[in-house]
């Protein structure tokens, strides 16, 4: 059952109980008040009639020592006719509870007459075929005789008004419930609208539409829930995109890895088979062996780079304070014009950085090695070190082929090469920058790339000079 329907039904039940109970108690209160007033009037009327009867007895001639029954009947008839209305009903009985006079229409039984005592007054409400009456009974002292005067006052109007009150209240209750149902339907629909929007959003997202967001229509707790849901959806979408990118990267890695293995292995197997199955002259044998050696070295380099990347991802290193000059002294020995065929320029500011020495050396060697592969023989490669406010910046600048802007974000992926034929010709496999990226992550740094196709590249990174 929908929550809006639950709210609607709960409200209707509460309203029905509240209106029903309040109406019942209100109508009954009015009824009991009116009935008590009528009972009081009936009791007063009985007292007035008793007093009138006693007064009339005092006017009886003195020749009667005992009030005769005929006189009692005569006085009762006068009292009955003396009312302002014709509905005065009285009954008079003697000492033995024998009825001496009864008005026409007096239908009450003798229950009060049997219970009455000379010094008491009784009343009750009775129902007859003609309606409801207040039946009263009181003792009257008349010339030494104890008589009993009963009256009946018609109170049918009070009961009729109660019935009309209940009927009217029932109609009002039904009308109020109908109006309340309509109003509560709109209120519950408005209050539960954020929930319906959230439900729609979860359904859309479960169907794969991760970009769908729930619309915020309020600023209460449900509105806050909508905001939290949308933030959760944003995080979920980002995680899904990240997983998809990682999955795509893994597939690209496996494809590139298989391709990079296949190319040298095909050459190695082909030339080895040629040496095995054919009798070649010395020149062709040396050429074939050279191809096998070159491709084998490329496989070896690729294996070592992959191993370095795996180790860099898992290794926990301890950083220490290192003089920058240690790195540049090492690089000047590694890279010379004689062994690389390039013109190298080393300039740096003396300072210290926090780093793992061998890993940062690996980064710098790979960056310079990539710059050499991207440049023509005899080109100039500049290696700079500058102290900045945010740390110490290492920078390698070349005059090589450059990197297209749209491909610059891909160069740290494993096996990615801007110019594949050029890289393979120099035993490259596209793993150097991927290794640099992993090492710099350990040092809380990253590569910065400035490059223009055909004009060279400037790649650098910043290390902290304090912890």
mmCIF file with all atom_site columns, C-alpha atoms in Angstrom, residues 84-267:
data_model
loop_
_atom_site.group_PDB
_atom_site.id
_atom_site.type_symbol
_atom_site.label_atom_id
_atom_site.label_alt_id
_atom_site.label_comp_id
_atom_site.label_asym_id
_atom_site.label_entity_id
_atom_site.label_seq_id
_atom_site.pdbx_PDB_ins_code
_atom_site.Cartn_x
_atom_site.Cartn_y
_atom_site.Cartn_z
_atom_site.occupancy
_atom_site.B_iso_or_equiv
_atom_site.pdbx_formal_charge
_atom_site.auth_seq_id
_atom_site.auth_comp_id
_atom_site.auth_asym_id
_atom_site.auth_atom_id
_atom_site.pdbx_PDB_model_num
ATOM 1   C CA . UNK A 1 84  ? -52.412 26.754  30.780  1.00 0.00 ? 84  UNK A CA 1
ATOM 2   C CA . UNK A 1 85  ? -52.279 23.831  28.394  1.00 0.00 ? 85  UNK A CA 1
ATOM 3   C CA . UNK A 1 86  ? -54.450 20.855  27.981  1.00 0.00 ? 86  UNK A CA 1
ATOM 4   C CA . UNK A 1 87  ? -51.630 18.341  28.384  1.00 0.00 ? 87  UNK A CA 1
ATOM 5   C CA . UNK A 1 88  ? -51.506 18.460  32.209  1.00 0.00 ? 88  UNK A CA 1
ATOM 6   C CA . UNK A 1 89  ? -51.883 14.879  33.354  1.00 0.00 ? 89  UNK A CA 1
ATOM 7   C CA . UNK A 1 90  ? -52.411 14.066  37.022  1.00 0.00 ? 90  UNK A CA 1
ATOM 8   C CA . UNK A 1 91  ? -53.430 11.112  39.119  1.00 0.00 ? 91  UNK A CA 1
ATOM 9   C CA . UNK A 1 92  ? -54.430 11.080  42.827  1.00 0.00 ? 92  UNK A CA 1
ATOM 10  C CA . UNK A 1 93  ? -54.474 8.043   45.086  1.00 0.00 ? 93  UNK A CA 1
ATOM 11  C CA . UNK A 1 94  ? -55.536 7.587   48.733  1.00 0.00 ? 94  UNK A CA 1
ATOM 12  C CA . UNK A 1 95  ? -53.672 6.160   51.700  1.00 0.00 ? 95  UNK A CA 1
ATOM 13  C CA . UNK A 1 96  ? -54.053 2.602   50.419  1.00 0.00 ? 96  UNK A CA 1
ATOM 14  C CA . UNK A 1 97  ? -52.647 3.608   46.986  1.00 0.00 ? 97  UNK A CA 1
ATOM 15  C CA . UNK A 1 98  ? -56.111 3.245   45.501  1.00 0.00 ? 98  UNK A CA 1
ATOM 16  C CA . UNK A 1 99  ? -56.595 5.621   42.594  1.00 0.00 ? 99  UNK A CA 1
ATOM 17  C CA . UNK A 1 100 ? -59.226 8.290   43.209  1.00 0.00 ? 100 UNK A CA 1
ATOM 18  C CA . UNK A 1 101 ? -58.796 10.349  40.030  1.00 0.00 ? 101 UNK A CA 1
ATOM 19  C CA . UNK A 1 102 ? -56.900 9.869   36.739  1.00 0.00 ? 102 UNK A CA 1
ATOM 20  C CA . UNK A 1 103 ? -56.611 12.267  33.822  1.00 0.00 ? 103 UNK A CA 1
ATOM 21  C CA . UNK A 1 104 ? -57.379 11.059  30.362  1.00 0.00 ? 104 UNK A CA 1
ATOM 22  C CA . UNK A 1 105 ? -54.164 9.944   28.700  1.00 0.00 ? 105 UNK A CA 1
ATOM 23  C CA . UNK A 1 106 ? -52.348 9.187   31.975  1.00 0.00 ? 106 UNK A CA 1
ATOM 24  C CA . UNK A 1 107 ? -50.677 5.895   30.939  1.00 0.00 ? 107 UNK A CA 1
ATOM 25  C CA . UNK A 1 108 ? -48.067 5.440   33.652  1.00 0.00 ? 108 UNK A CA 1
ATOM 26  C CA . UNK A 1 109 ? -48.036 2.288   35.732  1.00 0.00 ? 109 UNK A CA 1
ATOM 27  C CA . UNK A 1 110 ? -48.100 2.292   39.540  1.00 0.00 ? 110 UNK A CA 1
ATOM 28  C CA . UNK A 1 111 ? -44.406 1.605   40.095  1.00 0.00 ? 111 UNK A CA 1
ATOM 29  C CA . UNK A 1 112 ? -43.704 5.005   41.717  1.00 0.00 ? 112 UNK A CA 1
ATOM 30  C CA . UNK A 1 113 ? -46.960 4.834   43.647  1.00 0.00 ? 113 UNK A CA 1
ATOM 31  C CA . UNK A 1 114 ? -45.877 1.578   45.233  1.00 0.00 ? 114 UNK A CA 1
ATOM 32  C CA . UNK A 1 115 ? -42.431 2.924   46.099  1.00 0.00 ? 115 UNK A CA 1
ATOM 33  C CA . UNK A 1 116 ? -43.416 6.344   47.432  1.00 0.00 ? 116 UNK A CA 1
ATOM 34  C CA . UNK A 1 117 ? -43.185 7.139   51.148  1.00 0.00 ? 117 UNK A CA 1
ATOM 35  C CA . UNK A 1 118 ? -45.106 9.961   52.917  1.00 0.00 ? 118 UNK A CA 1
ATOM 36  C CA . UNK A 1 119 ? -41.991 12.139  53.269  1.00 0.00 ? 119 UNK A CA 1
ATOM 37  C CA . UNK A 1 120 ? -40.430 11.546  49.849  1.00 0.00 ? 120 UNK A CA 1
ATOM 38  C CA . UNK A 1 121 ? -40.778 12.636  46.244  1.00 0.00 ? 121 UNK A CA 1
ATOM 39  C CA . UNK A 1 122 ? -39.933 10.372  43.302  1.00 0.00 ? 122 UNK A CA 1
ATOM 40  C CA . UNK A 1 123 ? -39.597 10.802  39.550  1.00 0.00 ? 123 UNK A CA 1
ATOM 41  C CA . UNK A 1 124 ? -38.611 8.811   36.497  1.00 0.00 ? 124 UNK A CA 1
ATOM 42  C CA . UNK A 1 125 ? -38.582 9.161   32.703  1.00 0.00 ? 125 UNK A CA 1
ATOM 43  C CA . UNK A 1 126 ? -40.871 6.732   30.943  1.00 0.00 ? 126 UNK A CA 1
ATOM 44  C CA . UNK A 1 127 ? -41.692 5.896   27.364  1.00 0.00 ? 127 UNK A CA 1
ATOM 45  C CA . UNK A 1 128 ? -45.256 5.313   26.270  1.00 0.00 ? 128 UNK A CA 1
ATOM 46  C CA . UNK A 1 129 ? -46.885 4.752   22.934  1.00 0.00 ? 129 UNK A CA 1
ATOM 47  C CA . UNK A 1 130 ? -47.489 8.517   22.738  1.00 0.00 ? 130 UNK A CA 1
ATOM 48  C CA . UNK A 1 131 ? -43.915 9.582   23.532  1.00 0.00 ? 131 UNK A CA 1
ATOM 49  C CA . UNK A 1 132 ? -41.643 10.291  26.485  1.00 0.00 ? 132 UNK A CA 1
ATOM 50  C CA . UNK A 1 133 ? -42.806 11.686  29.846  1.00 0.00 ? 133 UNK A CA 1
ATOM 51  C CA . UNK A 1 134 ? -41.392 12.724  33.206  1.00 0.00 ? 134 UNK A CA 1
ATOM 52  C CA . UNK A 1 135 ? -43.443 10.834  35.779  1.00 0.00 ? 135 UNK A CA 1
ATOM 53  C CA . UNK A 1 136 ? -43.402 12.406  39.294  1.00 0.00 ? 136 UNK A CA 1
ATOM 54  C CA . UNK A 1 137 ? -45.030 11.346  42.550  1.00 0.00 ? 137 UNK A CA 1
ATOM 55  C CA . UNK A 1 138 ? -45.305 13.192  45.892  1.00 0.00 ? 138 UNK A CA 1
ATOM 56  C CA . UNK A 1 139 ? -47.282 12.839  49.150  1.00 0.00 ? 139 UNK A CA 1
ATOM 57  C CA . UNK A 1 140 ? -49.925 15.513  49.998  1.00 0.00 ? 140 UNK A CA 1
ATOM 58  C CA . UNK A 1 141 ? -51.229 16.169  53.534  1.00 0.00 ? 141 UNK A CA 1
ATOM 59  C CA . UNK A 1 142 ? -54.903 17.122  53.327  1.00 0.00 ? 142 UNK A CA 1
ATOM 60  C CA . UNK A 1 143 ? -57.038 17.390  56.522  1.00 0.00 ? 143 UNK A CA 1
ATOM 61  C CA . UNK A 1 144 ? -55.291 14.500  58.175  1.00 0.00 ? 144 UNK A CA 1
ATOM 62  C CA . UNK A 1 145 ? -55.256 12.367  55.062  1.00 0.00 ? 145 UNK A CA 1
ATOM 63  C CA . UNK A 1 146 ? -52.069 11.390  53.193  1.00 0.00 ? 146 UNK A CA 1
ATOM 64  C CA . UNK A 1 147 ? -52.803 11.451  49.482  1.00 0.00 ? 147 UNK A CA 1
ATOM 65  C CA . UNK A 1 148 ? -50.428 10.815  46.615  1.00 0.00 ? 148 UNK A CA 1
ATOM 66  C CA . UNK A 1 149 ? -50.292 13.209  43.667  1.00 0.00 ? 149 UNK A CA 1
ATOM 67  C CA . UNK A 1 150 ? -48.698 11.987  40.397  1.00 0.00 ? 150 UNK A CA 1
ATOM 68  C CA . UNK A 1 151 ? -48.018 14.072  37.312  1.00 0.00 ? 151 UNK A CA 1
ATOM 69  C CA . UNK A 1 152 ? -46.818 13.330  33.761  1.00 0.00 ? 152 UNK A CA 1
ATOM 70  C CA . UNK A 1 153 ? -44.987 15.986  31.786  1.00 0.00 ? 153 UNK A CA 1
ATOM 71  C CA . UNK A 1 154 ? -44.461 15.411  28.065  1.00 0.00 ? 154 UNK A CA 1
ATOM 72  C CA . UNK A 1 155 ? -40.726 15.621  27.183  1.00 0.00 ? 155 UNK A CA 1
ATOM 73  C CA . UNK A 1 156 ? -40.919 13.995  23.757  1.00 0.00 ? 156 UNK A CA 1
ATOM 74  C CA . UNK A 1 157 ? -39.486 17.164  22.197  1.00 0.00 ? 157 UNK A CA 1
ATOM 75  C CA . UNK A 1 158 ? -36.233 16.644  24.087  1.00 0.00 ? 158 UNK A CA 1
ATOM 76  C CA . UNK A 1 159 ? -35.819 13.129  22.691  1.00 0.00 ? 159 UNK A CA 1
ATOM 77  C CA . UNK A 1 160 ? -36.846 14.328  19.242  1.00 0.00 ? 160 UNK A CA 1
ATOM 78  C CA . UNK A 1 161 ? -34.213 17.055  19.401  1.00 0.00 ? 161 UNK A CA 1
ATOM 79  C CA . UNK A 1 162 ? -31.606 14.468  20.405  1.00 0.00 ? 162 UNK A CA 1
ATOM 80  C CA . UNK A 1 163 ? -32.509 12.285  17.434  1.00 0.00 ? 163 UNK A CA 1
ATOM 81  C CA . UNK A 1 164 ? -32.380 15.331  15.163  1.00 0.00 ? 164 UNK A CA 1
ATOM 82  C CA . UNK A 1 165 ? -29.026 16.306  16.657  1.00 0.00 ? 165 UNK A CA 1
ATOM 83  C CA . UNK A 1 166 ? -27.558 12.872  15.966  1.00 0.00 ? 166 UNK A CA 1
ATOM 84  C CA . UNK A 1 167 ? -28.962 12.929  12.446  1.00 0.00 ? 167 UNK A CA 1
ATOM 85  C CA . UNK A 1 168 ? -27.599 16.400  11.766  1.00 0.00 ? 168 UNK A CA 1
ATOM 86  C CA . UNK A 1 169 ? -24.208 15.527  13.235  1.00 0.00 ? 169 UNK A CA 1
ATOM 87  C CA . UNK A 1 170 ? -24.022 12.355  11.136  1.00 0.00 ? 170 UNK A CA 1
ATOM 88  C CA . UNK A 1 171 ? -24.610 14.400  7.994   1.00 0.00 ? 171 UNK A CA 1
ATOM 89  C CA . UNK A 1 172 ? -22.056 16.977  9.089   1.00 0.00 ? 172 UNK A CA 1
ATOM 90  C CA . UNK A 1 173 ? -19.578 14.215  9.910   1.00 0.00 ? 173 UNK A CA 1
ATOM 91  C CA . UNK A 1 174 ? -20.013 12.637  6.485   1.00 0.00 ? 174 UNK A CA 1
ATOM 92  C CA . UNK A 1 175 ? -19.624 16.049  4.823   1.00 0.00 ? 175 UNK A CA 1
ATOM 93  C CA . UNK A 1 176 ? -16.520 16.845  6.917   1.00 0.00 ? 176 UNK A CA 1
ATOM 94  C CA . UNK A 1 177 ? -15.029 13.427  6.167   1.00 0.00 ? 177 UNK A CA 1
ATOM 95  C CA . UNK A 1 178 ? -15.603 13.963  2.453   1.00 0.00 ? 178 UNK A CA 1
ATOM 96  C CA . UNK A 1 179 ? -14.034 17.424  2.524   1.00 0.00 ? 179 UNK A CA 1
ATOM 97  C CA . UNK A 1 180 ? -11.223 16.162  4.756   1.00 0.00 ? 180 UNK A CA 1
ATOM 98  C CA . UNK A 1 181 ? -10.596 13.249  2.386   1.00 0.00 ? 181 UNK A CA 1
ATOM 99  C CA . UNK A 1 182 ? -10.261 15.594  -0.592  1.00 0.00 ? 182 UNK A CA 1
ATOM 100 C CA . UNK A 1 183 ? -8.025  18.027  1.296   1.00 0.00 ? 183 UNK A CA 1
ATOM 101 C CA . UNK A 1 184 ? -5.907  15.244  2.806   1.00 0.00 ? 184 UNK A CA 1
ATOM 102 C CA . UNK A 1 185 ? -5.548  13.620  -0.603  1.00 0.00 ? 185 UNK A CA 1
ATOM 103 C CA . UNK A 1 186 ? -3.903  16.773  -1.949  1.00 0.00 ? 186 UNK A CA 1
ATOM 104 C CA . UNK A 1 187 ? -1.815  17.201  1.211   1.00 0.00 ? 187 UNK A CA 1
ATOM 105 C CA . UNK A 1 188 ? -0.607  13.584  1.222   1.00 0.00 ? 188 UNK A CA 1
ATOM 106 C CA . UNK A 1 189 ? 0.119   13.765  -2.503  1.00 0.00 ? 189 UNK A CA 1
ATOM 107 C CA . UNK A 1 190 ? 2.147   16.944  -1.957  1.00 0.00 ? 190 UNK A CA 1
ATOM 108 C CA . UNK A 1 191 ? 4.000   15.556  1.071   1.00 0.00 ? 191 UNK A CA 1
ATOM 109 C CA . UNK A 1 192 ? 4.853   12.266  -0.648  1.00 0.00 ? 192 UNK A CA 1
ATOM 110 C CA . UNK A 1 193 ? 5.837   13.822  -3.985  1.00 0.00 ? 193 UNK A CA 1
ATOM 111 C CA . UNK A 1 194 ? 9.564   13.764  -3.078  1.00 0.00 ? 194 UNK A CA 1
ATOM 112 C CA . UNK A 1 195 ? 9.231   10.061  -2.266  1.00 0.00 ? 195 UNK A CA 1
ATOM 113 C CA . UNK A 1 196 ? 7.580   9.388   -5.630  1.00 0.00 ? 196 UNK A CA 1
ATOM 114 C CA . UNK A 1 197 ? 10.346  11.318  -7.383  1.00 0.00 ? 197 UNK A CA 1
ATOM 115 C CA . UNK A 1 198 ? 12.978  9.344   -5.463  1.00 0.00 ? 198 UNK A CA 1
ATOM 116 C CA . UNK A 1 199 ? 11.235  6.101   -6.380  1.00 0.00 ? 199 UNK A CA 1
ATOM 117 C CA . UNK A 1 200 ? 11.201  7.115   -10.048 1.00 0.00 ? 200 UNK A CA 1
ATOM 118 C CA . UNK A 1 201 ? 14.898  8.035   -9.830  1.00 0.00 ? 201 UNK A CA 1
ATOM 119 C CA . UNK A 1 202 ? 15.871  4.699   -8.266  1.00 0.00 ? 202 UNK A CA 1
ATOM 120 C CA . UNK A 1 203 ? 13.855  2.862   -10.930 1.00 0.00 ? 203 UNK A CA 1
ATOM 121 C CA . UNK A 1 204 ? 15.549  4.812   -13.728 1.00 0.00 ? 204 UNK A CA 1
ATOM 122 C CA . UNK A 1 205 ? 18.961  4.191   -12.215 1.00 0.00 ? 205 UNK A CA 1
ATOM 123 C CA . UNK A 1 206 ? 18.222  0.480   -11.782 1.00 0.00 ? 206 UNK A CA 1
ATOM 124 C CA . UNK A 1 207 ? 17.479  0.410   -15.517 1.00 0.00 ? 207 UNK A CA 1
ATOM 125 C CA . UNK A 1 208 ? 20.933  1.818   -16.248 1.00 0.00 ? 208 UNK A CA 1
ATOM 126 C CA . UNK A 1 209 ? 20.228  5.545   -16.519 1.00 0.00 ? 209 UNK A CA 1
ATOM 127 C CA . UNK A 1 210 ? 22.872  6.630   -13.989 1.00 0.00 ? 210 UNK A CA 1
ATOM 128 C CA . UNK A 1 211 ? 22.712  10.272  -15.108 1.00 0.00 ? 211 UNK A CA 1
ATOM 129 C CA . UNK A 1 212 ? 19.076  10.652  -13.955 1.00 0.00 ? 212 UNK A CA 1
ATOM 130 C CA . UNK A 1 213 ? 18.556  12.752  -10.818 1.00 0.00 ? 213 UNK A CA 1
ATOM 131 C CA . UNK A 1 214 ? 15.551  13.258  -8.563  1.00 0.00 ? 214 UNK A CA 1
ATOM 132 C CA . UNK A 1 215 ? 14.025  16.744  -8.671  1.00 0.00 ? 215 UNK A CA 1
ATOM 133 C CA . UNK A 1 216 ? 14.008  18.579  -5.336  1.00 0.00 ? 216 UNK A CA 1
ATOM 134 C CA . UNK A 1 217 ? 10.548  20.009  -4.619  1.00 0.00 ? 217 UNK A CA 1
ATOM 135 C CA . UNK A 1 218 ? 10.848  20.889  -0.931  1.00 0.00 ? 218 UNK A CA 1
ATOM 136 C CA . UNK A 1 219 ? 13.380  22.131  1.600   1.00 0.00 ? 219 UNK A CA 1
ATOM 137 C CA . UNK A 1 220 ? 12.354  19.943  4.557   1.00 0.00 ? 220 UNK A CA 1
ATOM 138 C CA . UNK A 1 221 ? 13.760  16.576  5.626   1.00 0.00 ? 221 UNK A CA 1
ATOM 139 C CA . UNK A 1 222 ? 12.500  14.933  2.429   1.00 0.00 ? 222 UNK A CA 1
ATOM 140 C CA . UNK A 1 223 ? 14.146  17.689  0.413   1.00 0.00 ? 223 UNK A CA 1
ATOM 141 C CA . UNK A 1 224 ? 17.399  17.031  2.258   1.00 0.00 ? 224 UNK A CA 1
ATOM 142 C CA . UNK A 1 225 ? 16.938  13.324  1.557   1.00 0.00 ? 225 UNK A CA 1
ATOM 143 C CA . UNK A 1 226 ? 16.602  14.161  -2.149  1.00 0.00 ? 226 UNK A CA 1
ATOM 144 C CA . UNK A 1 227 ? 19.842  16.177  -2.031  1.00 0.00 ? 227 UNK A CA 1
ATOM 145 C CA . UNK A 1 228 ? 21.628  13.327  -0.246  1.00 0.00 ? 228 UNK A CA 1
ATOM 146 C CA . UNK A 1 229 ? 20.258  10.854  -2.776  1.00 0.00 ? 229 UNK A CA 1
ATOM 147 C CA . UNK A 1 230 ? 21.482  12.969  -5.697  1.00 0.00 ? 230 UNK A CA 1
ATOM 148 C CA . UNK A 1 231 ? 24.915  13.297  -4.089  1.00 0.00 ? 231 UNK A CA 1
ATOM 149 C CA . UNK A 1 232 ? 24.985  9.541   -3.611  1.00 0.00 ? 232 UNK A CA 1
ATOM 150 C CA . UNK A 1 233 ? 23.938  9.112   -7.260  1.00 0.00 ? 233 UNK A CA 1
ATOM 151 C CA . UNK A 1 234 ? 26.744  11.457  -8.346  1.00 0.00 ? 234 UNK A CA 1
ATOM 152 C CA . UNK A 1 235 ? 29.277  9.456   -6.362  1.00 0.00 ? 235 UNK A CA 1
ATOM 153 C CA . UNK A 1 236 ? 27.838  6.221   -7.737  1.00 0.00 ? 236 UNK A CA 1
ATOM 154 C CA . UNK A 1 237 ? 27.979  7.518   -11.318 1.00 0.00 ? 237 UNK A CA 1
ATOM 155 C CA . UNK A 1 238 ? 31.578  8.651   -10.812 1.00 0.00 ? 238 UNK A CA 1
ATOM 156 C CA . UNK A 1 239 ? 32.515  5.253   -9.386  1.00 0.00 ? 239 UNK A CA 1
ATOM 157 C CA . UNK A 1 240 ? 30.795  3.456   -12.260 1.00 0.00 ? 240 UNK A CA 1
ATOM 158 C CA . UNK A 1 241 ? 32.545  5.673   -14.815 1.00 0.00 ? 241 UNK A CA 1
ATOM 159 C CA . UNK A 1 242 ? 35.816  5.076   -13.018 1.00 0.00 ? 242 UNK A CA 1
ATOM 160 C CA . UNK A 1 243 ? 35.236  1.311   -13.027 1.00 0.00 ? 243 UNK A CA 1
ATOM 161 C CA . UNK A 1 244 ? 34.310  1.430   -16.703 1.00 0.00 ? 244 UNK A CA 1
ATOM 162 C CA . UNK A 1 245 ? 37.437  3.428   -17.466 1.00 0.00 ? 245 UNK A CA 1
ATOM 163 C CA . UNK A 1 246 ? 39.542  1.011   -15.430 1.00 0.00 ? 246 UNK A CA 1
ATOM 164 C CA . UNK A 1 247 ? 37.934  -1.938  -17.186 1.00 0.00 ? 247 UNK A CA 1
ATOM 165 C CA . UNK A 1 248 ? 38.508  -0.289  -20.555 1.00 0.00 ? 248 UNK A CA 1
ATOM 166 C CA . UNK A 1 249 ? 42.095  0.478   -19.560 1.00 0.00 ? 249 UNK A CA 1
ATOM 167 C CA . UNK A 1 250 ? 42.622  -3.150  -18.545 1.00 0.00 ? 250 UNK A CA 1
ATOM 168 C CA . UNK A 1 251 ? 41.237  -4.346  -21.859 1.00 0.00 ? 251 UNK A CA 1
ATOM 169 C CA . UNK A 1 252 ? 43.455  -1.870  -23.728 1.00 0.00 ? 252 UNK A CA 1
ATOM 170 C CA . UNK A 1 253 ? 46.415  -2.960  -21.606 1.00 0.00 ? 253 UNK A CA 1
ATOM 171 C CA . UNK A 1 254 ? 45.824  -6.639  -22.341 1.00 0.00 ? 254 UNK A CA 1
ATOM 172 C CA . UNK A 1 255 ? 45.386  -5.935  -26.058 1.00 0.00 ? 255 UNK A CA 1
ATOM 173 C CA . UNK A 1 256 ? 48.493  -3.747  -26.203 1.00 0.00 ? 256 UNK A CA 1
ATOM 174 C CA . UNK A 1 257 ? 50.479  -6.250  -24.123 1.00 0.00 ? 257 UNK A CA 1
ATOM 175 C CA . UNK A 1 258 ? 49.475  -9.101  -26.394 1.00 0.00 ? 258 UNK A CA 1
ATOM 176 C CA . UNK A 1 259 ? 50.369  -7.018  -29.457 1.00 0.00 ? 259 UNK A CA 1
ATOM 177 C CA . UNK A 1 260 ? 53.707  -5.937  -28.016 1.00 0.00 ? 260 UNK A CA 1
ATOM 178 C CA . UNK A 1 261 ? 54.542  -9.558  -27.236 1.00 0.00 ? 261 UNK A CA 1
ATOM 179 C CA . UNK A 1 262 ? 53.374  -10.807 -30.598 1.00 0.00 ? 262 UNK A CA 1
ATOM 180 C CA . UNK A 1 263 ? 55.504  -8.436  -32.706 1.00 0.00 ? 263 UNK A CA 1
ATOM 181 C CA . UNK A 1 264 ? 58.961  -9.318  -31.303 1.00 0.00 ? 264 UNK A CA 1
ATOM 182 C CA . UNK A 1 265 ? 58.065  -12.981 -30.804 1.00 0.00 ? 265 UNK A CA 1
ATOM 183 C CA . UNK A 1 266 ? 56.996  -13.264 -34.422 1.00 0.00 ? 266 UNK A CA 1
ATOM 184 C CA . UNK A 1 267 ? 60.348  -11.820 -35.524 1.00 0.00 ? 267 UNK A CA 1
#
